JSON list of C-alpha atoms in Angstrom, two decimals:
[
{"chain": "A", "resi": 1, "resn": "MET", "atom": "CA", "xyz": [-14.99, 15.51, -38.05]},
{"chain": "A", "resi": 2, "resn": "GLU", "atom": "CA", "xyz": [-14.68, 17.81, -35.04]},
{"chain": "A", "resi": 3, "resn": "ARG", "atom": "CA", "xyz": [-11.09, 16.66, -34.43]},
{"chain": "A", "resi": 4, "resn": "TYR", "atom": "CA", "xyz": [-10.17, 17.47, -38.06]},
{"chain": "A", "resi": 5, "resn": "THR", "atom": "CA", "xyz": [-11.76, 20.95, -37.73]},
{"chain": "A", "resi": 6, "resn": "ARG", "atom": "CA", "xyz": [-9.78, 21.72, -34.58]},
{"chain": "A", "resi": 7, "resn": "ARG", "atom": "CA", "xyz": [-6.51, 20.64, -36.21]},
{"chain": "A", "resi": 8, "resn": "SER", "atom": "CA", "xyz": [-7.30, 22.71, -39.28]},
{"chain": "A", "resi": 9, "resn": "ALA", "atom": "CA", "xyz": [-8.07, 25.74, -37.14]},
{"chain": "A", "resi": 10, "resn": "LEU", "atom": "CA", "xyz": [-4.85, 25.24, -35.15]},
{"chain": "A", "resi": 11, "resn": "ALA", "atom": "CA", "xyz": [-2.82, 24.86, -38.34]},
{"chain": "A", "resi": 12, "resn": "LEU", "atom": "CA", "xyz": [-4.38, 27.98, -39.83]},
{"chain": "A", "resi": 13, "resn": "GLY", "atom": "CA", "xyz": [-3.75, 29.91, -36.62]},
{"chain": "A", "resi": 14, "resn": "LEU", "atom": "CA", "xyz": [-0.09, 28.87, -36.45]},
{"chain": "A", "resi": 15, "resn": "GLY", "atom": "CA", "xyz": [0.37, 29.58, -40.15]},
{"chain": "A", "resi": 16, "resn": "GLY", "atom": "CA", "xyz": [-1.11, 33.05, -39.71]},
{"chain": "A", "resi": 17, "resn": "THR", "atom": "CA", "xyz": [1.19, 33.70, -36.76]},
{"chain": "A", "resi": 18, "resn": "ALA", "atom": "CA", "xyz": [4.22, 32.64, -38.79]},
{"chain": "A", "resi": 19, "resn": "LEU", "atom": "CA", "xyz": [3.11, 34.88, -41.64]},
{"chain": "A", "resi": 20, "resn": "LEU", "atom": "CA", "xyz": [2.73, 37.87, -39.31]},
{"chain": "A", "resi": 21, "resn": "ALA", "atom": "CA", "xyz": [6.09, 37.14, -37.69]},
{"chain": "A", "resi": 22, "resn": "GLY", "atom": "CA", "xyz": [7.67, 37.22, -41.15]},
{"chain": "A", "resi": 23, "resn": "CYS", "atom": "CA", "xyz": [6.10, 40.63, -41.79]},
{"chain": "A", "resi": 24, "resn": "GLY", "atom": "CA", "xyz": [7.66, 41.96, -38.60]},
{"chain": "A", "resi": 25, "resn": "SER", "atom": "CA", "xyz": [11.15, 40.67, -39.37]},
{"chain": "A", "resi": 26, "resn": "LYS", "atom": "CA", "xyz": [13.94, 43.20, -39.42]},
{"chain": "A", "resi": 27, "resn": "PHE", "atom": "CA", "xyz": [15.61, 41.34, -42.29]},
{"chain": "A", "resi": 28, "resn": "ILE", "atom": "CA", "xyz": [14.53, 41.91, -45.87]},
{"chain": "A", "resi": 29, "resn": "ASN", "atom": "CA", "xyz": [15.89, 40.87, -49.25]},
{"chain": "A", "resi": 30, "resn": "TYR", "atom": "CA", "xyz": [17.16, 43.38, -51.77]},
{"chain": "A", "resi": 31, "resn": "ASP", "atom": "CA", "xyz": [17.59, 42.50, -55.42]},
{"chain": "A", "resi": 32, "resn": "GLY", "atom": "CA", "xyz": [18.10, 45.93, -57.01]},
{"chain": "A", "resi": 33, "resn": "PRO", "atom": "CA", "xyz": [21.27, 47.54, -58.33]},
{"chain": "A", "resi": 34, "resn": "GLN", "atom": "CA", "xyz": [24.42, 46.97, -56.27]},
{"chain": "A", "resi": 35, "resn": "VAL", "atom": "CA", "xyz": [25.41, 49.74, -53.89]},
{"chain": "A", "resi": 36, "resn": "THR", "atom": "CA", "xyz": [28.90, 50.61, -55.11]},
{"chain": "A", "resi": 37, "resn": "ARG", "atom": "CA", "xyz": [29.53, 53.43, -52.63]},
{"chain": "A", "resi": 38, "resn": "VAL", "atom": "CA", "xyz": [28.06, 55.10, -49.56]},
{"chain": "A", "resi": 39, "resn": "GLU", "atom": "CA", "xyz": [28.53, 58.87, -49.32]},
{"chain": "A", "resi": 40, "resn": "ILE", "atom": "CA", "xyz": [27.98, 60.73, -46.07]},
{"chain": "A", "resi": 41, "resn": "GLN", "atom": "CA", "xyz": [27.92, 64.53, -46.05]},
{"chain": "A", "resi": 42, "resn": "LYS", "atom": "CA", "xyz": [28.31, 65.65, -42.45]},
{"chain": "A", "resi": 43, "resn": "GLY", "atom": "CA", "xyz": [27.50, 69.32, -43.17]},
{"chain": "A", "resi": 44, "resn": "ASN", "atom": "CA", "xyz": [24.19, 68.40, -44.81]},
{"chain": "A", "resi": 45, "resn": "ARG", "atom": "CA", "xyz": [23.46, 65.53, -42.37]},
{"chain": "A", "resi": 46, "resn": "ALA", "atom": "CA", "xyz": [22.86, 63.36, -45.46]},
{"chain": "A", "resi": 47, "resn": "MET", "atom": "CA", "xyz": [23.77, 59.84, -46.53]},
{"chain": "A", "resi": 48, "resn": "PHE", "atom": "CA", "xyz": [23.47, 58.52, -50.08]},
{"chain": "A", "resi": 49, "resn": "LEU", "atom": "CA", "xyz": [23.57, 54.92, -51.26]},
{"chain": "A", "resi": 50, "resn": "LEU", "atom": "CA", "xyz": [24.95, 55.02, -54.79]},
{"chain": "A", "resi": 51, "resn": "HIS", "atom": "CA", "xyz": [25.21, 52.68, -57.75]},
{"chain": "A", "resi": 52, "resn": "ASN", "atom": "CA", "xyz": [28.10, 54.30, -59.59]},
{"chain": "A", "resi": 53, "resn": "GLU", "atom": "CA", "xyz": [26.81, 57.91, -59.81]},
{"chain": "A", "resi": 54, "resn": "GLN", "atom": "CA", "xyz": [23.10, 57.06, -59.48]},
{"chain": "A", "resi": 55, "resn": "VAL", "atom": "CA", "xyz": [21.53, 57.78, -56.09]},
{"chain": "A", "resi": 56, "resn": "LEU", "atom": "CA", "xyz": [19.52, 54.73, -55.04]},
{"chain": "A", "resi": 57, "resn": "GLU", "atom": "CA", "xyz": [18.53, 56.00, -51.59]},
{"chain": "A", "resi": 58, "resn": "ALA", "atom": "CA", "xyz": [19.04, 59.24, -49.63]},
{"chain": "A", "resi": 59, "resn": "TYR", "atom": "CA", "xyz": [18.67, 59.64, -45.88]},
{"chain": "A", "resi": 60, "resn": "GLN", "atom": "CA", "xyz": [18.85, 62.35, -43.27]},
{"chain": "A", "resi": 61, "resn": "VAL", "atom": "CA", "xyz": [21.33, 61.22, -40.57]},
{"chain": "A", "resi": 62, "resn": "GLN", "atom": "CA", "xyz": [22.41, 62.00, -37.05]},
{"chain": "A", "resi": 63, "resn": "LEU", "atom": "CA", "xyz": [26.12, 62.06, -36.23]},
{"chain": "A", "resi": 64, "resn": "GLY", "atom": "CA", "xyz": [28.46, 62.17, -33.27]},
{"chain": "A", "resi": 65, "resn": "PHE", "atom": "CA", "xyz": [27.39, 64.56, -30.52]},
{"chain": "A", "resi": 66, "resn": "THR", "atom": "CA", "xyz": [30.44, 66.72, -31.34]},
{"chain": "A", "resi": 67, "resn": "ALA", "atom": "CA", "xyz": [29.77, 67.00, -35.05]},
{"chain": "A", "resi": 68, "resn": "ALA", "atom": "CA", "xyz": [32.40, 69.58, -36.03]},
{"chain": "A", "resi": 69, "resn": "GLY", "atom": "CA", "xyz": [35.69, 68.20, -37.29]},
{"chain": "A", "resi": 70, "resn": "PRO", "atom": "CA", "xyz": [36.94, 64.68, -37.98]},
{"chain": "A", "resi": 71, "resn": "LYS", "atom": "CA", "xyz": [37.18, 61.96, -35.37]},
{"chain": "A", "resi": 72, "resn": "GLN", "atom": "CA", "xyz": [40.73, 61.88, -34.04]},
{"chain": "A", "resi": 73, "resn": "PHE", "atom": "CA", "xyz": [40.70, 60.34, -30.58]},
{"chain": "A", "resi": 74, "resn": "GLU", "atom": "CA", "xyz": [38.77, 57.89, -28.46]},
{"chain": "A", "resi": 75, "resn": "GLY", "atom": "CA", "xyz": [35.85, 59.59, -26.74]},
{"chain": "A", "resi": 76, "resn": "ASP", "atom": "CA", "xyz": [35.87, 62.81, -28.79]},
{"chain": "A", "resi": 77, "resn": "GLY", "atom": "CA", "xyz": [32.25, 62.26, -29.92]},
{"chain": "A", "resi": 78, "resn": "ARG", "atom": "CA", "xyz": [33.09, 62.98, -33.55]},
{"chain": "A", "resi": 79, "resn": "THR", "atom": "CA", "xyz": [32.25, 61.11, -36.74]},
{"chain": "A", "resi": 80, "resn": "PRO", "atom": "CA", "xyz": [35.30, 60.26, -38.90]},
{"chain": "A", "resi": 81, "resn": "GLU", "atom": "CA", "xyz": [36.04, 61.92, -42.24]},
{"chain": "A", "resi": 82, "resn": "GLY", "atom": "CA", "xyz": [37.74, 60.20, -45.16]},
{"chain": "A", "resi": 83, "resn": "ARG", "atom": "CA", "xyz": [37.49, 56.95, -47.10]},
{"chain": "A", "resi": 84, "resn": "TYR", "atom": "CA", "xyz": [36.55, 53.81, -45.21]},
{"chain": "A", "resi": 85, "resn": "HIS", "atom": "CA", "xyz": [34.81, 50.51, -46.00]},
{"chain": "A", "resi": 86, "resn": "ILE", "atom": "CA", "xyz": [31.98, 48.44, -44.58]},
{"chain": "A", "resi": 87, "resn": "ASP", "atom": "CA", "xyz": [33.79, 45.64, -42.75]},
{"chain": "A", "resi": 88, "resn": "ARG", "atom": "CA", "xyz": [31.22, 43.89, -40.55]},
{"chain": "A", "resi": 89, "resn": "ARG", "atom": "CA", "xyz": [27.54, 43.47, -39.78]},
{"chain": "A", "resi": 90, "resn": "ASN", "atom": "CA", "xyz": [25.73, 43.27, -36.47]},
{"chain": "A", "resi": 91, "resn": "PRO", "atom": "CA", "xyz": [22.24, 41.76, -36.65]},
{"chain": "A", "resi": 92, "resn": "ASN", "atom": "CA", "xyz": [21.96, 41.98, -32.83]},
{"chain": "A", "resi": 93, "resn": "SER", "atom": "CA", "xyz": [22.91, 45.64, -32.43]},
{"chain": "A", "resi": 94, "resn": "ALA", "atom": "CA", "xyz": [21.59, 47.62, -29.45]},
{"chain": "A", "resi": 95, "resn": "PHE", "atom": "CA", "xyz": [20.65, 50.12, -32.19]},
{"chain": "A", "resi": 96, "resn": "TYR", "atom": "CA", "xyz": [18.41, 47.73, -34.16]},
{"chain": "A", "resi": 97, "resn": "LEU", "atom": "CA", "xyz": [20.83, 46.72, -36.98]},
{"chain": "A", "resi": 98, "resn": "SER", "atom": "CA", "xyz": [24.28, 48.03, -37.82]},
{"chain": "A", "resi": 99, "resn": "VAL", "atom": "CA", "xyz": [27.08, 47.83, -40.37]},
{"chain": "A", "resi": 100, "resn": "GLY", "atom": "CA", "xyz": [30.61, 48.58, -39.25]},
{"chain": "A", "resi": 101, "resn": "ILE", "atom": "CA", "xyz": [33.02, 51.07, -40.78]},
{"chain": "A", "resi": 102, "resn": "ASP", "atom": "CA", "xyz": [36.72, 50.16, -40.72]},
{"chain": "A", "resi": 103, "resn": "TYR", "atom": "CA", "xyz": [37.77, 53.22, -38.70]},
{"chain": "A", "resi": 104, "resn": "PRO", "atom": "CA", "xyz": [40.52, 53.68, -37.65]},
{"chain": "A", "resi": 105, "resn": "ASN", "atom": "CA", "xyz": [42.66, 53.23, -40.74]},
{"chain": "A", "resi": 106, "resn": "ALA", "atom": "CA", "xyz": [46.47, 53.34, -40.68]},
{"chain": "A", "resi": 107, "resn": "GLU", "atom": "CA", "xyz": [46.54, 57.14, -41.04]},
{"chain": "A", "resi": 108, "resn": "ASP", "atom": "CA", "xyz": [44.06, 57.59, -38.16]},
{"chain": "A", "resi": 109, "resn": "ARG", "atom": "CA", "xyz": [46.11, 55.28, -35.91]},
{"chain": "A", "resi": 110, "resn": "ALA", "atom": "CA", "xyz": [49.38, 57.04, -36.78]},
{"chain": "A", "resi": 111, "resn": "TYR", "atom": "CA", "xyz": [47.95, 60.50, -36.05]},
{"chain": "A", "resi": 112, "resn": "ALA", "atom": "CA", "xyz": [46.50, 59.46, -32.70]},
{"chain": "A", "resi": 113, "resn": "ALA", "atom": "CA", "xyz": [49.77, 57.75, -31.74]},
{"chain": "A", "resi": 114, "resn": "SER", "atom": "CA", "xyz": [51.75, 60.89, -32.66]},
{"chain": "A", "resi": 115, "resn": "MET", "atom": "CA", "xyz": [49.58, 62.77, -30.18]},
{"chain": "A", "resi": 116, "resn": "GLY", "atom": "CA", "xyz": [49.99, 60.08, -27.51]},
{"chain": "A", "resi": 117, "resn": "LYS", "atom": "CA", "xyz": [46.33, 59.09, -27.67]},
{"chain": "A", "resi": 118, "resn": "LYS", "atom": "CA", "xyz": [44.14, 56.22, -28.86]},
{"chain": "A", "resi": 119, "resn": "PRO", "atom": "CA", "xyz": [42.11, 56.71, -32.07]},
{"chain": "A", "resi": 120, "resn": "GLY", "atom": "CA", "xyz": [38.94, 55.02, -30.79]},
{"chain": "A", "resi": 121, "resn": "GLY", "atom": "CA", "xyz": [36.88, 52.66, -32.90]},
{"chain": "A", "resi": 122, "resn": "ASP", "atom": "CA", "xyz": [33.58, 50.81, -33.18]},
{"chain": "A", "resi": 123, "resn": "ILE", "atom": "CA", "xyz": [32.14, 53.25, -35.72]},
{"chain": "A", "resi": 124, "resn": "PHE", "atom": "CA", "xyz": [28.90, 52.02, -37.30]},
{"chain": "A", "resi": 125, "resn": "ILE", "atom": "CA", "xyz": [26.00, 53.05, -39.46]},
{"chain": "A", "resi": 126, "resn": "HIS", "atom": "CA", "xyz": [23.06, 52.01, -37.29]},
{"chain": "A", "resi": 127, "resn": "GLY", "atom": "CA", "xyz": [19.42, 52.50, -36.43]},
{"chain": "A", "resi": 128, "resn": "TRP", "atom": "CA", "xyz": [17.87, 54.41, -33.54]},
{"chain": "A", "resi": 129, "resn": "GLY", "atom": "CA", "xyz": [17.30, 51.38, -31.34]},
{"chain": "A", "resi": 130, "resn": "ASP", "atom": "CA", "xyz": [14.40, 51.41, -28.88]},
{"chain": "A", "resi": 131, "resn": "LYS", "atom": "CA", "xyz": [14.39, 55.16, -28.18]},
{"chain": "A", "resi": 132, "resn": "ARG", "atom": "CA", "xyz": [12.37, 57.74, -30.07]},
{"chain": "A", "resi": 133, "resn": "ARG", "atom": "CA", "xyz": [14.69, 60.43, -31.36]},
{"chain": "A", "resi": 134, "resn": "GLN", "atom": "CA", "xyz": [14.46, 63.75, -33.13]},
{"chain": "A", "resi": 135, "resn": "ARG", "atom": "CA", "xyz": [16.00, 64.00, -36.57]},
{"chain": "A", "resi": 136, "resn": "SER", "atom": "CA", "xyz": [17.54, 67.37, -35.76]},
{"chain": "A", "resi": 137, "resn": "ALA", "atom": "CA", "xyz": [19.72, 66.30, -32.82]},
{"chain": "A", "resi": 138, "resn": "ASP", "atom": "CA", "xyz": [23.13, 64.63, -33.12]},
{"chain": "A", "resi": 139, "resn": "TRP", "atom": "CA", "xyz": [23.43, 62.01, -30.40]},
{"chain": "A", "resi": 140, "resn": "THR", "atom": "CA", "xyz": [25.83, 59.19, -31.31]},
{"chain": "A", "resi": 141, "resn": "ALA", "atom": "CA", "xyz": [29.34, 58.70, -29.96]},
{"chain": "A", "resi": 142, "resn": "GLY", "atom": "CA", "xyz": [30.73, 59.08, -33.51]},
{"chain": "A", "resi": 143, "resn": "CYS", "atom": "CA", "xyz": [28.50, 56.77, -35.53]},
{"chain": "A", "resi": 144, "resn": "VAL", "atom": "CA", "xyz": [26.00, 57.58, -38.29]},
{"chain": "A", "resi": 145, "resn": "ALA", "atom": "CA", "xyz": [22.35, 56.93, -37.38]},
{"chain": "A", "resi": 146, "resn": "VAL", "atom": "CA", "xyz": [19.16, 56.56, -39.42]},
{"chain": "A", "resi": 147, "resn": "THR", "atom": "CA", "xyz": [15.70, 55.39, -38.35]},
{"chain": "A", "resi": 148, "resn": "ASN", "atom": "CA", "xyz": [15.17, 51.67, -37.76]},
{"chain": "A", "resi": 149, "resn": "ARG", "atom": "CA", "xyz": [12.95, 51.48, -40.83]},
{"chain": "A", "resi": 150, "resn": "GLU", "atom": "CA", "xyz": [15.67, 53.06, -42.96]},
{"chain": "A", "resi": 151, "resn": "MET", "atom": "CA", "xyz": [18.36, 50.86, -41.39]},
{"chain": "A", "resi": 152, "resn": "LYS", "atom": "CA", "xyz": [16.44, 47.76, -42.42]},
{"chain": "A", "resi": 153, "resn": "LEU", "atom": "CA", "xyz": [16.93, 48.76, -46.06]},
{"chain": "A", "resi": 154, "resn": "VAL", "atom": "CA", "xyz": [20.54, 49.95, -45.59]},
{"chain": "A", "resi": 155, "resn": "TYR", "atom": "CA", "xyz": [21.41, 46.60, -43.97]},
{"chain": "A", "resi": 156, "resn": "ALA", "atom": "CA", "xyz": [19.91, 44.72, -46.93]},
{"chain": "A", "resi": 157, "resn": "MET", "atom": "CA", "xyz": [21.48, 46.92, -49.62]},
{"chain": "A", "resi": 158, "resn": "VAL", "atom": "CA", "xyz": [25.03, 47.56, -48.39]},
{"chain": "A", "resi": 159, "resn": "GLN", "atom": "CA", "xyz": [27.52, 44.70, -48.46]},
{"chain": "A", "resi": 160, "resn": "ASN", "atom": "CA", "xyz": [30.86, 44.18, -46.72]},
{"chain": "A", "resi": 161, "resn": "GLY", "atom": "CA", "xyz": [33.66, 45.82, -48.69]},
{"chain": "A", "resi": 162, "resn": "THR", "atom": "CA", "xyz": [31.51, 48.72, -49.93]},
{"chain": "A", "resi": 163, "resn": "PRO", "atom": "CA", "xyz": [33.49, 52.01, -49.85]},
{"chain": "A", "resi": 164, "resn": "VAL", "atom": "CA", "xyz": [32.19, 54.73, -47.50]},
{"chain": "A", "resi": 165, "resn": "ASP", "atom": "CA", "xyz": [33.24, 58.32, -48.20]},
{"chain": "A", "resi": 166, "resn": "ILE", "atom": "CA", "xyz": [32.61, 60.70, -45.30]},
{"chain": "A", "resi": 167, "resn": "PHE", "atom": "CA", "xyz": [32.91, 64.42, -46.10]},
{"chain": "A", "resi": 168, "resn": "ALA", "atom": "CA", "xyz": [32.92, 67.41, -43.78]}
]
């Protein structure tokens, strides 16, 4: 009987650990309305996840450390402006989770080339990572950042191919 009790206790302990690990997962399921568009308003430091014209979620965001103006060149610290799309996902991001934006587009590449420069790239919507940050300070190299908790929901809700409109 003692052997059975120990096994039961071990099984309950491992089951409880698995349950807790599931609660701490950074991946969640979303079964609500489809996000048909992401809108980012740089001037308001706001991002909206929309189903048609209905706002599903709204977030305060941080942008590139040089927030004024559109991204034009590699290393300028600016967040792009224009229409882009979600084109990739990174579950192992240094910034918790991230979804990629297909910057630069053909127009961005052509403009940078006309100026003899590179347009840059690797623009993402991502979390804060391991550092504590203030909501009021722009700090990214051109990306759009939300808290890790918010990014968990963004990652679940936004699918590849979703349009992203970024306004000044």
